[in-house]
Short mmCIF file of C-alpha atoms in Angstrom, two decimals:
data_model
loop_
_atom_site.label_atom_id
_atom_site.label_comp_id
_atom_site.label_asym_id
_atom_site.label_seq_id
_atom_site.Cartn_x
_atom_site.Cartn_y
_atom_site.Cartn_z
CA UNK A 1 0.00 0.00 0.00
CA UNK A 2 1.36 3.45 -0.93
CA UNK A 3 0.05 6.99 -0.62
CA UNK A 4 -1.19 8.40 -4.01
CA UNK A 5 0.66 11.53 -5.60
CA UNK A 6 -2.10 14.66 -5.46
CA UNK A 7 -3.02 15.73 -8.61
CA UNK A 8 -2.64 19.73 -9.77
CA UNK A 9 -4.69 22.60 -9.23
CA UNK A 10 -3.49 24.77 -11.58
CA UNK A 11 -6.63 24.43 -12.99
CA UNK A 12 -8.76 24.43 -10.00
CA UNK A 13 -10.15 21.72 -8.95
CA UNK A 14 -14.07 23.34 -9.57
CA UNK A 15 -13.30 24.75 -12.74
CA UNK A 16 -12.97 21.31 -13.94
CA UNK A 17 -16.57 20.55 -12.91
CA UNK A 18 -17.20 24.14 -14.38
CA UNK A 19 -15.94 22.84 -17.46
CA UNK A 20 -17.40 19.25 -17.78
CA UNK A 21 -21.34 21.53 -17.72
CA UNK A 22 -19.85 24.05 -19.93
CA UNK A 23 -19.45 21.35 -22.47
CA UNK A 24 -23.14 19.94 -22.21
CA UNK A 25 -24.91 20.57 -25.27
CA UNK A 26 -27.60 23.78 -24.34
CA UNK A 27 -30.54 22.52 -26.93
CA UNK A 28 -31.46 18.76 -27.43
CA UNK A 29 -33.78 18.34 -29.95
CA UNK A 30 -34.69 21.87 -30.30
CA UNK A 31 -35.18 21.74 -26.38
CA UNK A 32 -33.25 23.75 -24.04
CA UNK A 33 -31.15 21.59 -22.24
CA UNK A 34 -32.89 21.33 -18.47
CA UNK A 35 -29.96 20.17 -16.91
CA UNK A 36 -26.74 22.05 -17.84
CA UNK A 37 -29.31 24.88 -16.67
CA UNK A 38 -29.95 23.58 -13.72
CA UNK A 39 -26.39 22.38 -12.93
CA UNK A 40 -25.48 26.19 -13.88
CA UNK A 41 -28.06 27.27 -11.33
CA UNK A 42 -26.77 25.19 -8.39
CA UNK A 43 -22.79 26.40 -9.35
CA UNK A 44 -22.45 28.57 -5.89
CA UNK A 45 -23.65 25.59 -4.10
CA UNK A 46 -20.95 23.17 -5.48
CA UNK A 47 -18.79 25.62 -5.19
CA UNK A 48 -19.61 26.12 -1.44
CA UNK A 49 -18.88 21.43 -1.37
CA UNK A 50 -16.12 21.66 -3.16
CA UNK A 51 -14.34 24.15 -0.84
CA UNK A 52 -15.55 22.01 2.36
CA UNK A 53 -14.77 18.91 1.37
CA UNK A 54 -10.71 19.89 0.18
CA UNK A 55 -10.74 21.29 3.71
CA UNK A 56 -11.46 18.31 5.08
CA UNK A 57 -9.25 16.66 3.27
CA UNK A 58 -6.72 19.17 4.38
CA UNK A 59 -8.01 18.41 8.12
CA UNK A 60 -8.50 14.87 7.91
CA UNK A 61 -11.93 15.16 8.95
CA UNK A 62 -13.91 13.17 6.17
CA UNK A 63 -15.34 11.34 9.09
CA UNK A 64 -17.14 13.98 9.48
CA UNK A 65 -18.16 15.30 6.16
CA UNK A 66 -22.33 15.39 5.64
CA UNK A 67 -24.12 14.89 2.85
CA UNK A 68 -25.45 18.00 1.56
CA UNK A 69 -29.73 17.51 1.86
CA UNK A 70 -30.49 19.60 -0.76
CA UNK A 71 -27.70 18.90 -3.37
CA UNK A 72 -29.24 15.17 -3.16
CA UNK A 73 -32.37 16.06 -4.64
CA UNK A 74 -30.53 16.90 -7.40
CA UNK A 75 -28.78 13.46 -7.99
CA UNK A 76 -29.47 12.72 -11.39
CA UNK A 77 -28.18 16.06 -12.72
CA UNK A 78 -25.26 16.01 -10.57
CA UNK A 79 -24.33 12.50 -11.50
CA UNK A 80 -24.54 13.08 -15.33
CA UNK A 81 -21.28 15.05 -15.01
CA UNK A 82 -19.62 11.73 -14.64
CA UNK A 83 -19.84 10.37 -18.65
CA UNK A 84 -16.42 9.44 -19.13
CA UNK A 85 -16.76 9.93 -22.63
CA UNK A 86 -16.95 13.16 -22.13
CA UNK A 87 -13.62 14.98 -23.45
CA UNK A 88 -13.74 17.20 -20.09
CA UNK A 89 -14.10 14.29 -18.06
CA UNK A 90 -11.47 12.11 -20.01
CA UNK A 91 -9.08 15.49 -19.03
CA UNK A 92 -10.05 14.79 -15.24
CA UNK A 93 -8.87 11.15 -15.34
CA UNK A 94 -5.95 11.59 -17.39
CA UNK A 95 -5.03 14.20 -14.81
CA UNK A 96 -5.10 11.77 -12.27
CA UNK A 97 -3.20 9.31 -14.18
CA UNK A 98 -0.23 10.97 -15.24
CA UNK A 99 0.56 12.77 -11.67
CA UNK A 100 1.10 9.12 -10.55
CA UNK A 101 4.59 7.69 -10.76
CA UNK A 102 5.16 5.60 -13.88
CA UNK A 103 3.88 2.00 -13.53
CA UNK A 104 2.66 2.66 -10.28
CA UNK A 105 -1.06 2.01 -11.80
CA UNK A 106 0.34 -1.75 -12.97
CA UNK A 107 -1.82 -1.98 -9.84
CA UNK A 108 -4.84 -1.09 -8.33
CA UNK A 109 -4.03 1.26 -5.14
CA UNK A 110 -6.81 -0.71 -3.26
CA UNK A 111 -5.78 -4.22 -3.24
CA UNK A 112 -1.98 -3.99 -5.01
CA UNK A 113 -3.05 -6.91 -7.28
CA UNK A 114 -4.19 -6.33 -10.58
CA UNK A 115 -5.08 -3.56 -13.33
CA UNK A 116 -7.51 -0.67 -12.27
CA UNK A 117 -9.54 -0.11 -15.06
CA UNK A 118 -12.84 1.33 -13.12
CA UNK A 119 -12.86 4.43 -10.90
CA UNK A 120 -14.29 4.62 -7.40
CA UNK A 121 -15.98 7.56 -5.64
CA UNK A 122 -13.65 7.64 -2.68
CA UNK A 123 -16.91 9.59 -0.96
CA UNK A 124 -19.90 7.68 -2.80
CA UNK A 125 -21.48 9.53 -5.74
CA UNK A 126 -25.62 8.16 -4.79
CA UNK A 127 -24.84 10.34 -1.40
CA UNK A 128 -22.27 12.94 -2.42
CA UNK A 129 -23.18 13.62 -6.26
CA UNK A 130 -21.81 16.82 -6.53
CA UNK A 131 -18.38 15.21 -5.85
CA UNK A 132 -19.00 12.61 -8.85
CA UNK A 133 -15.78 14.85 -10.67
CA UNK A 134 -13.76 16.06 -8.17
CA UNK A 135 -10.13 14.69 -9.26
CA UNK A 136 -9.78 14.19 -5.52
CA UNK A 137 -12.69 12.30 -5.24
CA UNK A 138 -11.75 9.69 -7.62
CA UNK A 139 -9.56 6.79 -7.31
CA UNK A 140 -8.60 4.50 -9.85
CA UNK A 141 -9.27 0.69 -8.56
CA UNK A 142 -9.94 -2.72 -10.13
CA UNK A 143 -13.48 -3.91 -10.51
CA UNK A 144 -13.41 -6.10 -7.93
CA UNK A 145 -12.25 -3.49 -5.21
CA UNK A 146 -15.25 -1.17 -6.89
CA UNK A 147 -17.82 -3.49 -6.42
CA UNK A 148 -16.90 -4.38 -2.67
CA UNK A 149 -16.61 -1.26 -2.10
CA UNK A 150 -19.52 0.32 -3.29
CA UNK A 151 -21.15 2.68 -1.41
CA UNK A 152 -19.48 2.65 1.87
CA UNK A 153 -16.67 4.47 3.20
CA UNK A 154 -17.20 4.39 6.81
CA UNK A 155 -18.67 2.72 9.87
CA UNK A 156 -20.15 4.15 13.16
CA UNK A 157 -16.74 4.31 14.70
CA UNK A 158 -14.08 5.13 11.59
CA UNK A 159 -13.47 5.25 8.08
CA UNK A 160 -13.47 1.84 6.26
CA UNK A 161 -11.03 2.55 3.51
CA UNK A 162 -8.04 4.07 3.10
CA UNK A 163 -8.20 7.36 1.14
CA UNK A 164 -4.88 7.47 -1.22
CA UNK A 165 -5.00 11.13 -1.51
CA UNK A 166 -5.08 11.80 2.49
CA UNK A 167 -4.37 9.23 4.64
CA UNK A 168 -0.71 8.43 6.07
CA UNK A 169 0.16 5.06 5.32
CA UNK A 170 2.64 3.79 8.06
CA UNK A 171 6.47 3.19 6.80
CA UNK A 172 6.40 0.37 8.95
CA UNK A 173 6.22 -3.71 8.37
CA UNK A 174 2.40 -4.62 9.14
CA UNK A 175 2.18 -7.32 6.50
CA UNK A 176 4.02 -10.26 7.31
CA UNK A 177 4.25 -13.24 5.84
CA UNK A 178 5.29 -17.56 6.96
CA UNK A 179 6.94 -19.42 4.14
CA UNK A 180 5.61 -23.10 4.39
CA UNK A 181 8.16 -25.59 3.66
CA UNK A 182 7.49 -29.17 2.17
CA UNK A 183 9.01 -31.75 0.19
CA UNK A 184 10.26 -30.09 -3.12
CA UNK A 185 7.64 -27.15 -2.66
CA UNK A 186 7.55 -23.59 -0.88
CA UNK A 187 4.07 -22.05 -0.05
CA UNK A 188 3.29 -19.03 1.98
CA UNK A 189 0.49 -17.13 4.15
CA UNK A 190 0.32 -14.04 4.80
CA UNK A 191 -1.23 -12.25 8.12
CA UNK A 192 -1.60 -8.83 9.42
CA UNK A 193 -0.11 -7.44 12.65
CA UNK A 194 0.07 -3.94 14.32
CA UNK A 195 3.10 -2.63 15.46
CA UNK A 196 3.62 -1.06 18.38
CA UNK A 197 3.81 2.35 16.88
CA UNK A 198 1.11 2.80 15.12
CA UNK A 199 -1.66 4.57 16.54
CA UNK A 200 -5.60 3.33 17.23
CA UNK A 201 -7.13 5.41 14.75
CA UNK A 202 -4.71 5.13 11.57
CA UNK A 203 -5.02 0.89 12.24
CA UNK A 204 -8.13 1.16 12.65
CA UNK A 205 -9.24 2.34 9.40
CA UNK A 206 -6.40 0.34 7.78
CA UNK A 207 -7.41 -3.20 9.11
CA UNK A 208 -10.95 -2.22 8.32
CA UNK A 209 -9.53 -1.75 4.64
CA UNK A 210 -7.82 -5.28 4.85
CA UNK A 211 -11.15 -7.10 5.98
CA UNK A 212 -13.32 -5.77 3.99
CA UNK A 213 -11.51 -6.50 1.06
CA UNK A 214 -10.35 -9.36 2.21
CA UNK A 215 -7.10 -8.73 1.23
CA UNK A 216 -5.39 -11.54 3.20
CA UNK A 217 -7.14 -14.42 1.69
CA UNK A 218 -6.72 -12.77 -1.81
CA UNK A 219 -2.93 -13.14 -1.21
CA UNK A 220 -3.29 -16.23 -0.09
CA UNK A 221 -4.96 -17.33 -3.28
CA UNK A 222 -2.58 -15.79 -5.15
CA UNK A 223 0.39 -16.92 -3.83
CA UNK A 224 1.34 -20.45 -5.06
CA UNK A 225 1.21 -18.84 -8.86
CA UNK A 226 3.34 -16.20 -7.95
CA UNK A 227 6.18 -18.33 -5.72
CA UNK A 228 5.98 -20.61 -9.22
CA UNK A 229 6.64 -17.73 -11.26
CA UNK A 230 9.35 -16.30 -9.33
CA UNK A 231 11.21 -19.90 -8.88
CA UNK A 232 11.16 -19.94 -12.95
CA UNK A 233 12.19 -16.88 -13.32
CA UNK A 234 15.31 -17.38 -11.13
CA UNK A 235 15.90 -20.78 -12.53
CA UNK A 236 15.93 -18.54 -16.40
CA UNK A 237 18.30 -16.61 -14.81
CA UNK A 238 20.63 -19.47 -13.42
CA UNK A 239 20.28 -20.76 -16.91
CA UNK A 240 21.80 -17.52 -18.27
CA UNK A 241 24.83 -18.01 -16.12
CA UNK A 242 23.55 -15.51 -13.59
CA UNK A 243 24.93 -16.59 -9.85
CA UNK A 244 23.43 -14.31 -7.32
CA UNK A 245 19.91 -15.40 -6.84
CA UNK A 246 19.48 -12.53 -4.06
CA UNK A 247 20.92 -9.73 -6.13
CA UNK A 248 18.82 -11.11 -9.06
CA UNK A 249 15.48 -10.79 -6.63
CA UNK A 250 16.95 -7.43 -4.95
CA UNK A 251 16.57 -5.59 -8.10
CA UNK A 252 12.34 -6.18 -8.29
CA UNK A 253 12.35 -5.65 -4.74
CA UNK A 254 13.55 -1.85 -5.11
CA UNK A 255 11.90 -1.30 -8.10
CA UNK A 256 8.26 -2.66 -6.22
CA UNK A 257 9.39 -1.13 -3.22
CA UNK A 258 9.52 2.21 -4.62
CA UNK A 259 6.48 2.06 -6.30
CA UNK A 260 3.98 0.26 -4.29
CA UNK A 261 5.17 0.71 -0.36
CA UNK A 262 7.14 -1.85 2.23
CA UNK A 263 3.74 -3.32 2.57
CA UNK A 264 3.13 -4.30 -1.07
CA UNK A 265 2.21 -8.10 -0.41
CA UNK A 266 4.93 -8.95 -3.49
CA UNK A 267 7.72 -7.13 -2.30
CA UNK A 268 6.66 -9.15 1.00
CA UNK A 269 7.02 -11.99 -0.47
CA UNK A 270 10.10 -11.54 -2.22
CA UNK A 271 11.86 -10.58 0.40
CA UNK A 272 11.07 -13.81 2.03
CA UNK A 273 12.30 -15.72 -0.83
CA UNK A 274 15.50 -13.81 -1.00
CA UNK A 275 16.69 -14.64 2.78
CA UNK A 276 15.10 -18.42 2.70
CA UNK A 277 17.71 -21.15 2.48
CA UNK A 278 15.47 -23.65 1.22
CA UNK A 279 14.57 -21.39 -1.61
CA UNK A 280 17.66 -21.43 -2.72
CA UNK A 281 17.50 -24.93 -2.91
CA UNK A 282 14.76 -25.08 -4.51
CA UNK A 283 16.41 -22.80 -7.45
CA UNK A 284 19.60 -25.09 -7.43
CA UNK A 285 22.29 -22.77 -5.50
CA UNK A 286 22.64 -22.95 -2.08
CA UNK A 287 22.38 -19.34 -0.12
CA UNK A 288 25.71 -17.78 0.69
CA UNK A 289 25.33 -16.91 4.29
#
């Protein structure tokens, strides 16, 4: 897991939304278009959300952050802002996009697994419409994340998800991991721990985020496939002539590292393979300790 890079206001953040009405078509079918007038109409309103809600960002206090009872009655104008075939709304997500470090989006920020090809409404667009193109208020995430997510973000108690834009994610090992020797095979699990410096509330919305994606078992799942991949790999390179199986690993390691956190659950695993003797074994080369 790893923090996502903010995107620019140069353009302010509302003139984008400013933009994506502006480029609504006034007459349909000879009819004046009822809804870019209406969004037009409730501008000083989104205006007003937009400045609250990068506040709280800026205070960490989307706990906190109400729905806006009259902006909801509005919904279904609000939420037709969010066509991303729109050209204005295709700028918004390729905004997003390129402020991120290259290949960092290999990945979906949510689960660190595969390719995010959906977007989620951090806050959820059926309660917070007006948000539905606020670059800030978009994350891209797989479909799978998407749908589990869906429309919550927090419980009674605490957020539910971490927010990539906001949140802190600790520089600290909280993903740990048990290589399972056998005969001829290597498996793994992985678990989830808090360390003693973390505080309450910055685990508790990150476990939350673990459970209710279920991120552990996903690993889990995954990891056989990936342990086979990484012993062929290493045996391609071994083939080649190469002779430090550690080195060899060290090099995805930083490059993973850098780009997806301590914590991503491959660069967990790699490390693990790296300083296992049996692994080495397995690979043909026994570890130079």
């Amino acid at each position: 897991m790893k923090s996502m890079t903010i995107p620019s206001n140069n353009t302010p953040y509302i003139q984008r939304h400013i933009n994506v009405v502006s480029s609504k078509k006034n007459m349909i079918k000879g009819v004046s278009n009822s809804i870019k007038t209406n969004l037009i109409a409730l501008q000083p309103q989104i205006i007003s959300r937009y400045n609250l809600f990068e506040q709280a960002i800026r205070n960490n206090t989307l706990f906190s952050f109400l729905e806006d009872s009259q902006l909801i009655l509005h919904k279904n104008d609000l939420l037709s802002c969010y066509n991303r075939k729109l050209s204005k709304v295709k700028e918004i997500t390729q905004l997003i996009e390129s402020s991120q470090p290259r290949g960092f989006l290999r990945r979906c920020p949510y689960c660190g697994i595969i390719l995010p090809k959906t977007y989620d409404h951090y806050l959820p667009e059926s309660i917070f419409p007006e948000l539905a193109v606020h670059p800030l208020n978009l994350i891209p995430c797989c479909s799978s994340c998407n749908s589990a997510k869906n429309n919550f973000f927090k419980s009674n108690t605490n957020r539910i998800f971490l927010y990539f834009y906001g949140d802190t994610i600790p520089n600290v090992q909280y993903l740990g991991i048990t290589l399972i020797i056998k005969s001829n095979s290597i498996g793994a699990n992985f678990n989830i721990n808090i360390p003693n410096n973390i505080v309450n509330p910055v685990w508790n919305v990150l476990d939350e985020h673990y459970k209710r994606l279920d991120l552990i078992s996903q690993y889990n799942e995954m990891v056989n496939d990936e342990i086979t991949e990484i012993i062929l790999s290493c045996r391609i390179y071994v083939r080649n002539g190469g002779r430090n199986i550690s080195g060899y690993l060290n090099g995805f390691i930083i490059e993973n590292e850098a780009l997806f956190g301590m914590n991503h659950w491959r660069v967990v695993l790699m490390k693990a393979l790296s300083n296992s003797f049996y692994f080495h074994l397995l690979i043909g080369f026994s570890k130079t300790i």
